[in-house]
Amino acid sequence: MSERPQRPDREAKAPGRTASVHVSEESDHVIVPRNPSNKDGHPSAERGEGSAWTKENARPSRMHPTQRGARVSQGLARVRKAARERRQEQFTALLHHLTVDLLRDSFYELKRHVAPGVDGVTWQAYETGLDDRLADLHRRVHRGSYRAQPSRRVYIPKPDGRQRPLGIAALEDKIVQQAVVTILTQIYEEDFRGFSYGFRPGRSPHQALDALSVALTRKRVNYVLDCDIRGFFDTLSHEWLVKFLQHRVADPRVLGLIQKWLRAGVSGEGQWSETTVGVPQGAVVSPLLANVYLHYVFDLWVEAWRKRVAQGDMVVVRFADDCAKPKTAGLVG
């Protein structure tokens, strides 16, 4: 098997969505910790994709962590249990889990030294009088008067010389998005497949590379299919995203919040632009929404194709919109 040429944009892409991406313009994705693997397994964890045959697709531990490891409420633990035991369950009442305490935890999950959004509010300024601010935000969310603000559009250089758009949300939008991510993570971490590694609690780019290394060194590989969805975050269909979310989320208030963020638009150089497709790179909620979308349009499809059509073994490793599929001996149908 010949050596693949290196792609400079790929090497900078994954870290750029979680770490500092420009001197003063940073993404607000939280950086997930590496949790111990759950050795009791999971129906969607697949043998052969990971660091060892007994823990190849490490699942988050049953301690129900949030993105940075804090324990979730007992109510959210019950949501996760229901999601695990009833795979077709639609959750009709989720917003009541968005409490003032969860908003406070979400605020302290955010990065503290990043450029502000269109509101101009910094993390440090919002912390002054935090309890009153969060109580007011909680009331607005629950009575439906909360309004999402447009993302501030900035551009960061890519290694190939092009520019990548980054959307910086207003601080209160970040807080509410982080709270909703914490709630929905309890559902989708029970649904997502074992070969999905991007932006998930307890998973990292290193684990994705480790899984790929196992496939390449322990199997007789005929070829590797390396794919990257061009402009995925910028062109994701809002209509289909909402349809996919409705498979599991039937609380109209939570769906309404997500639709507010999708329709909030972007503001750059004093001009507001409508957003009819895509999710802003840099928004707290975007990685989860992207994973939900790809779960339905890619992960479930490739899982069915591998079982019903492919001949020989096929190992899949996906990190967000990047994917590698080593193919072993056997013909492809």
Short mmCIF file of C-alpha atoms in Angstrom, two decimals:
data_model
loop_
_atom_site.label_atom_id
_atom_site.label_comp_id
_atom_site.label_asym_id
_atom_site.label_seq_id
_atom_site.Cartn_x
_atom_site.Cartn_y
_atom_site.Cartn_z
CA MET A 1 0.00 0.00 0.00
CA SER A 2 1.55 3.27 -1.10
CA GLU A 3 2.04 6.09 1.34
CA ARG A 4 -0.59 8.80 1.16
CA PRO A 5 0.58 12.37 0.61
CA GLN A 6 0.12 14.62 3.61
CA ARG A 7 -2.69 17.17 3.49
CA PRO A 8 -1.69 20.33 5.36
CA ASP A 9 -5.24 21.50 5.92
CA ARG A 10 -6.24 18.18 7.55
CA GLU A 11 -3.41 18.33 10.09
CA ALA A 12 -4.51 21.71 11.38
CA LYS A 13 -8.24 21.11 11.14
CA ALA A 14 -9.17 19.01 14.17
CA PRO A 15 -7.16 20.90 16.80
CA GLY A 16 -8.35 24.18 15.37
CA ARG A 17 -11.94 23.53 16.42
CA THR A 18 -11.16 22.91 20.06
CA ALA A 19 -8.04 24.82 20.88
CA SER A 20 -7.01 28.43 20.34
CA VAL A 21 -7.35 29.12 16.65
CA HIS A 22 -6.17 32.71 16.40
CA VAL A 23 -4.44 35.15 18.70
CA SER A 24 -7.60 36.76 20.06
CA GLU A 25 -10.35 34.88 18.22
CA GLU A 26 -10.94 31.51 19.82
CA SER A 27 -13.44 28.75 19.37
CA ASP A 28 -15.66 28.12 22.36
CA HIS A 29 -15.89 24.36 21.96
CA VAL A 30 -15.06 22.75 25.24
CA ILE A 31 -12.10 20.38 25.27
CA VAL A 32 -13.26 16.99 26.42
CA PRO A 33 -11.26 14.90 28.88
CA ARG A 34 -10.13 11.36 28.30
CA ASN A 35 -12.22 9.12 30.54
CA PRO A 36 -11.52 5.49 31.38
CA SER A 37 -13.08 3.07 28.92
CA ASN A 38 -16.27 1.30 29.87
CA LYS A 39 -15.32 -2.33 29.59
CA ASP A 40 -18.84 -3.63 29.81
CA GLY A 41 -19.23 -2.55 26.17
CA HIS A 42 -22.13 -1.21 24.21
CA PRO A 43 -24.12 -2.53 21.26
CA SER A 44 -22.77 0.20 19.00
CA ALA A 45 -19.13 -0.24 19.97
CA GLU A 46 -17.47 -2.23 17.25
CA ARG A 47 -14.73 -4.75 17.64
CA GLY A 48 -11.50 -3.87 15.95
CA GLU A 49 -11.60 -0.07 15.94
CA GLY A 50 -9.44 1.28 18.73
CA SER A 51 -6.42 0.95 20.97
CA ALA A 52 -6.98 -2.65 22.04
CA TRP A 53 -9.50 -5.37 21.28
CA THR A 54 -11.06 -5.04 24.74
CA LYS A 55 -11.46 -1.24 24.74
CA GLU A 56 -11.28 -0.19 21.12
CA ASN A 57 -14.23 2.17 21.09
CA ALA A 58 -14.06 3.63 24.57
CA ARG A 59 -17.45 4.64 25.86
CA PRO A 60 -17.85 7.39 28.45
CA SER A 61 -18.08 6.03 31.96
CA ARG A 62 -21.49 5.55 33.58
CA MET A 63 -20.75 8.50 35.91
CA HIS A 64 -22.62 10.66 33.41
CA PRO A 65 -20.05 13.41 32.91
CA THR A 66 -20.77 16.73 31.28
CA GLN A 67 -18.30 17.96 28.68
CA ARG A 68 -15.61 18.67 31.27
CA GLY A 69 -16.34 15.92 33.70
CA ALA A 70 -18.77 17.48 36.19
CA ARG A 71 -21.52 15.15 37.33
CA VAL A 72 -24.97 15.84 35.94
CA SER A 73 -28.18 15.98 37.93
CA GLN A 74 -30.14 12.91 38.91
CA GLY A 75 -32.83 13.99 36.45
CA LEU A 76 -30.38 13.97 33.56
CA ALA A 77 -29.02 10.64 34.74
CA ARG A 78 -32.55 9.29 34.36
CA VAL A 79 -32.74 10.76 30.86
CA ARG A 80 -29.57 8.89 29.96
CA LYS A 81 -30.88 5.66 31.43
CA ALA A 82 -34.11 5.99 29.44
CA ALA A 83 -32.15 6.76 26.27
CA ARG A 84 -30.04 3.65 26.80
CA GLU A 85 -32.94 1.31 27.57
CA ARG A 86 -35.49 2.64 25.05
CA ARG A 87 -33.77 3.28 21.75
CA GLN A 88 -36.89 4.61 20.05
CA GLU A 89 -37.90 6.91 22.90
CA GLN A 90 -38.85 10.46 22.00
CA PHE A 91 -38.19 12.89 24.83
CA THR A 92 -41.10 15.29 25.07
CA ALA A 93 -40.09 17.16 28.25
CA LEU A 94 -36.45 18.23 28.43
CA LEU A 95 -36.35 21.96 29.00
CA HIS A 96 -37.18 21.68 32.70
CA HIS A 97 -33.69 20.18 33.12
CA LEU A 98 -32.31 23.60 32.11
CA THR A 99 -32.05 24.99 35.61
CA VAL A 100 -30.24 27.97 37.07
CA ASP A 101 -27.66 25.55 38.49
CA LEU A 102 -27.06 24.08 35.04
CA LEU A 103 -26.73 27.56 33.56
CA ARG A 104 -24.17 28.40 36.25
CA ASP A 105 -22.21 25.24 35.53
CA SER A 106 -22.41 26.04 31.82
CA PHE A 107 -21.08 29.55 32.39
CA TYR A 108 -18.04 28.18 34.21
CA GLU A 109 -17.49 25.64 31.42
CA LEU A 110 -16.81 28.44 28.93
CA LYS A 111 -13.39 29.75 28.11
CA ARG A 112 -12.71 32.92 30.03
CA HIS A 113 -10.36 34.85 27.78
CA VAL A 114 -11.94 34.90 24.35
CA ALA A 115 -13.14 37.70 22.13
CA PRO A 116 -16.76 38.74 22.80
CA GLY A 117 -19.62 38.35 20.36
CA VAL A 118 -21.87 41.08 18.98
CA ASP A 119 -23.04 41.90 22.51
CA GLY A 120 -19.52 42.96 23.49
CA VAL A 121 -19.92 41.20 26.86
CA THR A 122 -16.88 39.42 28.25
CA TRP A 123 -16.88 36.47 30.63
CA GLN A 124 -15.41 38.61 33.42
CA ALA A 125 -18.05 41.33 33.03
CA TYR A 126 -20.91 38.82 33.09
CA GLU A 127 -19.60 37.21 36.28
CA THR A 128 -20.35 40.44 38.12
CA GLY A 129 -23.84 39.96 39.51
CA LEU A 130 -23.90 36.44 38.06
CA ASP A 131 -26.73 35.05 40.19
CA ASP A 132 -29.16 37.79 39.15
CA ARG A 133 -28.09 37.54 35.51
CA LEU A 134 -28.61 33.78 35.41
CA ALA A 135 -31.96 33.97 37.17
CA ASP A 136 -33.13 36.48 34.56
CA LEU A 137 -31.74 34.36 31.72
CA HIS A 138 -33.50 31.29 33.13
CA ARG A 139 -36.83 33.15 33.25
CA ARG A 140 -36.46 34.39 29.68
CA VAL A 141 -35.63 30.92 28.35
CA HIS A 142 -38.59 29.29 30.08
CA ARG A 143 -41.19 31.89 29.22
CA GLY A 144 -40.03 32.04 25.59
CA SER A 145 -38.73 35.62 25.55
CA TYR A 146 -35.08 34.66 25.14
CA ARG A 147 -33.77 35.82 21.75
CA ALA A 148 -30.65 34.48 20.10
CA GLN A 149 -28.23 37.08 18.77
CA PRO A 150 -26.31 36.76 15.51
CA SER A 151 -22.80 35.36 15.60
CA ARG A 152 -19.93 37.75 14.99
CA ARG A 153 -18.19 36.61 11.82
CA VAL A 154 -14.41 36.58 11.73
CA TYR A 155 -12.03 34.75 9.45
CA ILE A 156 -8.96 32.77 10.42
CA PRO A 157 -6.21 31.68 8.02
CA LYS A 158 -6.00 28.05 6.90
CA PRO A 159 -2.66 26.37 6.15
CA ASP A 160 -3.46 26.33 2.43
CA GLY A 161 -3.90 30.10 2.35
CA ARG A 162 -7.69 30.15 2.34
CA GLN A 163 -9.85 31.66 5.08
CA ARG A 164 -12.08 29.71 7.44
CA PRO A 165 -15.16 31.52 8.79
CA LEU A 166 -15.58 31.46 12.55
CA GLY A 167 -18.78 32.46 14.33
CA ILE A 168 -18.44 34.00 17.80
CA ALA A 169 -21.71 33.84 19.71
CA ALA A 170 -22.93 36.31 22.31
CA LEU A 171 -22.12 35.23 25.84
CA GLU A 172 -25.68 34.37 26.91
CA ASP A 173 -26.12 32.32 23.74
CA LYS A 174 -22.99 30.39 24.67
CA ILE A 175 -24.32 29.71 28.16
CA VAL A 176 -27.70 28.43 26.98
CA GLN A 177 -26.09 26.41 24.18
CA GLN A 178 -23.75 24.71 26.66
CA ALA A 179 -26.70 23.85 28.90
CA VAL A 180 -28.64 22.35 25.98
CA VAL A 181 -25.55 20.40 24.88
CA THR A 182 -25.28 18.94 28.39
CA ILE A 183 -28.91 17.81 28.26
CA LEU A 184 -28.82 16.37 24.75
CA THR A 185 -25.48 14.64 25.33
CA GLN A 186 -27.24 12.31 27.77
CA ILE A 187 -29.38 11.06 24.88
CA TYR A 188 -26.98 11.04 21.98
CA GLU A 189 -24.03 9.47 23.77
CA GLU A 190 -26.24 6.38 23.96
CA ASP A 191 -26.97 6.54 20.21
CA PHE A 192 -23.69 7.51 18.60
CA ARG A 193 -21.64 4.72 17.08
CA GLY A 194 -18.33 3.50 18.39
CA PHE A 195 -16.37 4.68 15.36
CA SER A 196 -17.37 8.32 15.90
CA TYR A 197 -14.61 10.13 17.80
CA GLY A 198 -15.05 13.85 17.15
CA PHE A 199 -16.09 16.25 19.93
CA ARG A 200 -17.49 13.63 22.29
CA PRO A 201 -16.93 13.29 26.06
CA GLY A 202 -14.02 11.01 26.82
CA ARG A 203 -12.82 10.89 23.20
CA SER A 204 -9.98 12.62 21.44
CA PRO A 205 -8.14 12.87 18.10
CA HIS A 206 -5.46 10.64 19.60
CA GLN A 207 -7.97 7.85 20.14
CA ALA A 208 -9.15 8.18 16.54
CA LEU A 209 -5.56 7.88 15.33
CA ASP A 210 -5.03 4.96 17.68
CA ALA A 211 -8.05 3.18 16.20
CA LEU A 212 -6.75 3.74 12.69
CA SER A 213 -3.31 2.47 13.70
CA VAL A 214 -4.84 -0.74 15.05
CA ALA A 215 -6.63 -1.35 11.77
CA LEU A 216 -3.52 -0.73 9.69
CA THR A 217 -1.18 -2.85 11.81
CA ARG A 218 -3.44 -5.76 12.77
CA LYS A 219 -5.31 -6.34 9.54
CA ARG A 220 -4.29 -7.06 5.97
CA VAL A 221 -5.28 -3.75 4.43
CA ASN A 222 -5.89 -3.51 0.71
CA TYR A 223 -6.55 0.22 0.62
CA VAL A 224 -7.58 3.20 2.72
CA LEU A 225 -10.38 5.54 1.72
CA ASP A 226 -9.75 8.97 3.24
CA CYS A 227 -12.64 11.41 2.92
CA ASP A 228 -13.41 14.92 4.09
CA ILE A 229 -16.81 16.51 3.46
CA ARG A 230 -16.13 19.80 1.72
CA GLY A 231 -17.70 22.77 3.50
CA PHE A 232 -19.77 20.52 5.76
CA PHE A 233 -20.29 22.94 8.64
CA ASP A 234 -21.13 25.75 6.20
CA THR A 235 -23.66 23.82 4.09
CA LEU A 236 -25.44 21.51 6.56
CA SER A 237 -29.19 21.46 5.86
CA HIS A 238 -31.28 23.04 8.62
CA GLU A 239 -34.41 21.23 7.47
CA TRP A 240 -32.85 17.79 7.63
CA LEU A 241 -31.05 18.54 10.88
CA VAL A 242 -34.36 19.32 12.59
CA LYS A 243 -35.92 16.15 11.11
CA PHE A 244 -33.04 14.08 12.50
CA LEU A 245 -33.31 15.71 15.93
CA GLN A 246 -37.03 14.92 16.02
CA HIS A 247 -36.26 11.19 16.04
CA ARG A 248 -35.27 11.61 19.68
CA VAL A 249 -36.18 15.15 20.75
CA ALA A 250 -39.89 15.96 20.76
CA ASP A 251 -39.79 18.88 23.20
CA PRO A 252 -40.83 21.83 21.00
CA ARG A 253 -39.14 24.30 23.33
CA VAL A 254 -35.72 22.67 22.95
CA LEU A 255 -36.19 22.36 19.19
CA GLY A 256 -37.25 26.00 19.18
CA LEU A 257 -34.02 27.07 20.89
CA ILE A 258 -31.94 25.19 18.33
CA GLN A 259 -33.90 26.76 15.47
CA LYS A 260 -33.35 30.21 16.98
CA TRP A 261 -29.58 29.65 16.89
CA LEU A 262 -29.72 28.32 13.35
CA ARG A 263 -31.69 31.34 12.13
CA ALA A 264 -29.88 34.01 14.14
CA GLY A 265 -27.62 34.90 11.24
CA VAL A 266 -24.13 36.38 11.27
CA SER A 267 -22.85 39.92 11.63
CA GLY A 268 -19.65 41.05 9.97
CA GLU A 269 -18.34 44.50 9.10
CA GLY A 270 -21.57 46.04 10.32
CA GLN A 271 -23.78 43.93 8.08
CA TRP A 272 -26.25 41.22 9.13
CA SER A 273 -26.60 38.16 6.90
CA GLU A 274 -29.30 35.53 7.06
CA THR A 275 -28.25 31.91 7.59
CA THR A 276 -30.37 29.36 5.75
CA VAL A 277 -27.84 26.54 5.83
CA GLY A 278 -24.88 25.53 7.98
CA VAL A 279 -23.88 25.88 11.61
CA PRO A 280 -21.25 28.39 12.75
CA GLN A 281 -17.82 26.93 13.35
CA GLY A 282 -16.87 28.04 16.83
CA ALA A 283 -20.36 27.84 18.36
CA VAL A 284 -20.72 25.66 21.46
CA VAL A 285 -23.69 23.72 20.05
CA SER A 286 -22.29 23.14 16.55
CA PRO A 287 -20.20 19.99 17.20
CA LEU A 288 -23.14 18.14 18.75
CA LEU A 289 -25.49 19.17 15.93
CA ALA A 290 -22.91 18.10 13.36
CA ASN A 291 -22.51 14.72 15.02
CA VAL A 292 -26.29 14.21 15.11
CA TYR A 293 -26.51 15.03 11.39
CA LEU A 294 -23.63 12.71 10.46
CA HIS A 295 -24.99 9.95 12.68
CA TYR A 296 -28.07 9.72 10.48
CA VAL A 297 -26.64 10.50 7.04
CA PHE A 298 -23.32 8.65 7.37
CA ASP A 299 -22.85 6.42 10.41
CA LEU A 300 -26.09 4.45 10.12
CA TRP A 301 -25.68 4.18 6.36
CA VAL A 302 -22.08 2.95 6.47
CA GLU A 303 -22.97 0.50 9.23
CA ALA A 304 -25.75 -1.02 7.11
CA TRP A 305 -23.62 -1.00 3.94
CA ARG A 306 -20.77 -2.77 5.70
CA LYS A 307 -23.05 -5.52 6.99
CA ARG A 308 -25.11 -6.08 3.84
CA VAL A 309 -22.90 -5.18 0.88
CA ALA A 310 -19.19 -5.11 1.67
CA GLN A 311 -17.12 -8.26 1.27
CA GLY A 312 -14.17 -8.58 3.60
CA ASP A 313 -13.62 -6.38 6.64
CA MET A 314 -14.02 -2.62 6.65
CA VAL A 315 -12.91 -0.51 9.60
CA VAL A 316 -14.38 2.97 9.97
CA VAL A 317 -12.90 5.87 11.93
CA ARG A 318 -14.76 9.19 11.82
CA PHE A 319 -13.72 12.43 13.46
CA ALA A 320 -16.40 15.06 12.78
CA ASP A 321 -16.57 15.43 8.99
CA ASP A 322 -13.28 13.58 8.39
CA CYS A 323 -13.27 9.84 7.85
CA ALA A 324 -10.84 7.02 7.10
CA LYS A 325 -11.94 3.53 6.04
CA PRO A 326 -9.23 0.85 5.75
CA LYS A 327 -10.51 -2.03 3.58
CA THR A 328 -9.14 -5.54 4.02
CA ALA A 329 -9.16 -8.56 1.71
CA GLY A 330 -12.39 -9.11 -0.16
CA LEU A 331 -14.27 -7.51 -3.01
CA VAL A 332 -16.52 -4.52 -2.59
CA GLY A 333 -20.03 -5.22 -3.81
#
